[in-house]
């Protein structure tokens, strides 16, 4: 049986997504030297209604003070611990093409604790080339290397026709999570979870909405 997200987290995904939004916003506030922030300000920065913000953050105990708001640093570290973005998550990129390169060079992954520790491709002409801070290796070595690199997250950016075979190698290597950027629906065995990521669908949505 393929496994889905619903098997894994205890906090529902929409809540996790809002927590990630708060976390990003709090990081920006921290960078700007803001000490406190209230739910109305969070609403205007995120679009999430202040009532929803207060409800979400009420689970963290009495951290918001009336008239003062939430302490930025404290709230950020509490949410960071819940999301587990305050610790390193060792990930590899499989598919060192356009998207794989873009992700490898994107510094924002570190904000959520993701550290790219390896990159893999099937194209021999790419072996040994630099991708971000790592060298591209042969995807055939993925099962063995995932273990030695102690990486449990695989970022999959191969062409869709190669996605399942690459996912099989990832599972063989003990991958716990696959962030699947390909349009291919993946089948994985127990103990591995797939999260499909697609921003390109949004172009279709915008195309439809902009049509007169
Ligand atoms: P690309 O052709 O530039 O790169 C693909 C890379 O994968 C190449 O380097 C190729 O050699 C390598 N590859 C091929 N077979 C492989 C295998 N079996 N194992 C390891 N590596 C292999 O493609 P791209 O433009 O970077 O797109 C990559 C994938 O991302 C595609 O599936 C595309 O549909 C998808 N994509 C998704 C989104 C999204 O929003 N989710 C956006 C853009 C692209």
PDB file of C-alpha atoms and ligand atoms in Angstrom, residues 94-100 120-123 126 139 156-160 162 165-166 180-183 197-201, ligand 1:
ATOM      1  CA  UNK A  94      18.231  13.515  -6.838  1.00  0.00           C
ATOM      2  CA  UNK A  95      18.219  15.055 -10.320  1.00  0.00           C
ATOM      3  CA  UNK A  96      20.868  17.754 -10.720  1.00  0.00           C
ATOM      4  CA  UNK A  97      19.064  19.587 -13.512  1.00  0.00           C
ATOM      5  CA  UNK A  98      17.456  23.030 -13.633  1.00  0.00           C
ATOM      6  CA  UNK A  99      15.160  22.624 -10.631  1.00  0.00           C
ATOM      7  CA  UNK A 100      17.687  20.616  -8.616  1.00  0.00           C
ATOM      8  CA  UNK A 120      22.807  12.533  -7.463  1.00  0.00           C
ATOM      9  CA  UNK A 121      22.194  12.192 -11.181  1.00  0.00           C
ATOM     10  CA  UNK A 122      22.220   9.486 -13.852  1.00  0.00           C
ATOM     11  CA  UNK A 123      24.108  11.590 -16.405  1.00  0.00           C
ATOM     12  CA  UNK A 126      27.533  15.603 -14.396  1.00  0.00           C
ATOM     13  CA  UNK A 139      22.440   7.830  -8.657  1.00  0.00           C
ATOM     14  CA  UNK A 156      13.295  14.406  -6.130  1.00  0.00           C
ATOM     15  CA  UNK A 157      13.823  16.567  -9.226  1.00  0.00           C
ATOM     16  CA  UNK A 158      14.241  14.015 -12.021  1.00  0.00           C
ATOM     17  CA  UNK A 159      12.111  13.796 -15.203  1.00  0.00           C
ATOM     18  CA  UNK A 160       8.776  12.163 -14.396  1.00  0.00           C
ATOM     19  CA  UNK A 162      12.629   8.424 -14.013  1.00  0.00           C
ATOM     20  CA  UNK A 165      12.988   4.132 -10.258  1.00  0.00           C
ATOM     21  CA  UNK A 166      14.770   6.948  -8.396  1.00  0.00           C
ATOM     22  CA  UNK A 180       8.472  14.805  -4.878  1.00  0.00           C
ATOM     23  CA  UNK A 181       8.689  17.719  -7.310  1.00  0.00           C
ATOM     24  CA  UNK A 182       7.860  15.496 -10.282  1.00  0.00           C
ATOM     25  CA  UNK A 183       4.291  15.139 -11.579  1.00  0.00           C
ATOM     26  CA  UNK A 197       5.233  19.635  -4.261  1.00  0.00           C
ATOM     27  CA  UNK A 198       4.029  21.583  -7.255  1.00  0.00           C
ATOM     28  CA  UNK A 199       4.096  25.280  -7.829  1.00  0.00           C
ATOM     29  CA  UNK A 200       3.616  24.982 -11.590  1.00  0.00           C
ATOM     30  CA  UNK A 201      -0.081  24.084 -11.095  1.00  0.00           C
TER      31      UNK A 201
HETATM   32  P1  LIG B   1      16.067  18.792 -16.084  1.00  0.00           P
HETATM   33  O1  LIG B   1      15.954  17.953 -17.305  1.00  0.00           O
HETATM   34  O2  LIG B   1      16.734  20.107 -16.159  1.00  0.00           O
HETATM   35  O3  LIG B   1      16.802  17.958 -14.934  1.00  0.00           O
HETATM   36  C1  LIG B   1      16.543  16.606 -14.646  1.00  0.00           C
HETATM   37  C2  LIG B   1      17.838  15.961 -14.171  1.00  0.00           C
HETATM   38  O4  LIG B   1      17.536  14.622 -13.752  1.00  0.00           O
HETATM   39  C3  LIG B   1      18.908  15.858 -15.262  1.00  0.00           C
HETATM   40  O5  LIG B   1      20.142  16.318 -14.751  1.00  0.00           O
HETATM   41  C4  LIG B   1      18.949  14.381 -15.585  1.00  0.00           C
HETATM   42  O6  LIG B   1      20.232  13.943 -16.014  1.00  0.00           O
HETATM   43  C5  LIG B   1      18.565  13.787 -14.249  1.00  0.00           C
HETATM   44  N1  LIG B   1      18.063  12.403 -14.305  1.00  0.00           N
HETATM   45  C6  LIG B   1      17.384  11.778 -15.301  1.00  0.00           C
HETATM   46  N2  LIG B   1      17.074  10.533 -14.922  1.00  0.00           N
HETATM   47  C7  LIG B   1      17.587  10.348 -13.685  1.00  0.00           C
HETATM   48  C8  LIG B   1      17.610   9.266 -12.766  1.00  0.00           C
HETATM   49  N3  LIG B   1      17.023   8.098 -13.050  1.00  0.00           N
HETATM   50  N4  LIG B   1      18.230   9.451 -11.583  1.00  0.00           N
HETATM   51  C9  LIG B   1      18.816  10.625 -11.274  1.00  0.00           C
HETATM   52  N5  LIG B   1      18.851  11.682 -12.096  1.00  0.00           N
HETATM   53  C10 LIG B   1      18.223  11.546 -13.284  1.00  0.00           C
HETATM   54  O7  LIG B   1      14.571  18.920 -15.533  1.00  0.00           O
HETATM   55  P2  LIG B   1      13.966  20.109 -14.606  1.00  0.00           P
HETATM   56  O8  LIG B   1      13.463  21.190 -15.463  1.00  0.00           O
HETATM   57  O9  LIG B   1      14.936  20.409 -13.521  1.00  0.00           O
HETATM   58  O10 LIG B   1      12.696  19.351 -13.999  1.00  0.00           O
HETATM   59  C11 LIG B   1      12.905  18.254 -13.139  1.00  0.00           C
HETATM   60  C12 LIG B   1      11.563  17.711 -12.629  1.00  0.00           C
HETATM   61  O11 LIG B   1      10.919  18.700 -11.859  1.00  0.00           O
HETATM   62  C13 LIG B   1      10.589  17.326 -13.729  1.00  0.00           C
HETATM   63  O12 LIG B   1       9.923  16.142 -13.354  1.00  0.00           O
HETATM   64  C14 LIG B   1       9.628  18.508 -13.787  1.00  0.00           C
HETATM   65  O13 LIG B   1       8.355  18.123 -14.248  1.00  0.00           O
HETATM   66  C15 LIG B   1       9.603  18.882 -12.340  1.00  0.00           C
HETATM   67  N6  LIG B   1       9.222  20.276 -12.053  1.00  0.00           N
HETATM   68  C16 LIG B   1       8.330  20.468 -11.061  1.00  0.00           C
HETATM   69  C17 LIG B   1       7.947  21.738 -10.668  1.00  0.00           C
HETATM   70  C18 LIG B   1       6.965  21.861  -9.545  1.00  0.00           C
HETATM   71  O14 LIG B   1       6.340  22.885  -9.385  1.00  0.00           O
HETATM   72  N7  LIG B   1       6.801  20.837  -8.751  1.00  0.00           N
HETATM   73  C19 LIG B   1       8.504  22.835 -11.301  1.00  0.00           C
HETATM   74  C20 LIG B   1       9.444  22.623 -12.306  1.00  0.00           C
HETATM   75  C21 LIG B   1       9.803  21.333 -12.667  1.00  0.00           C
END
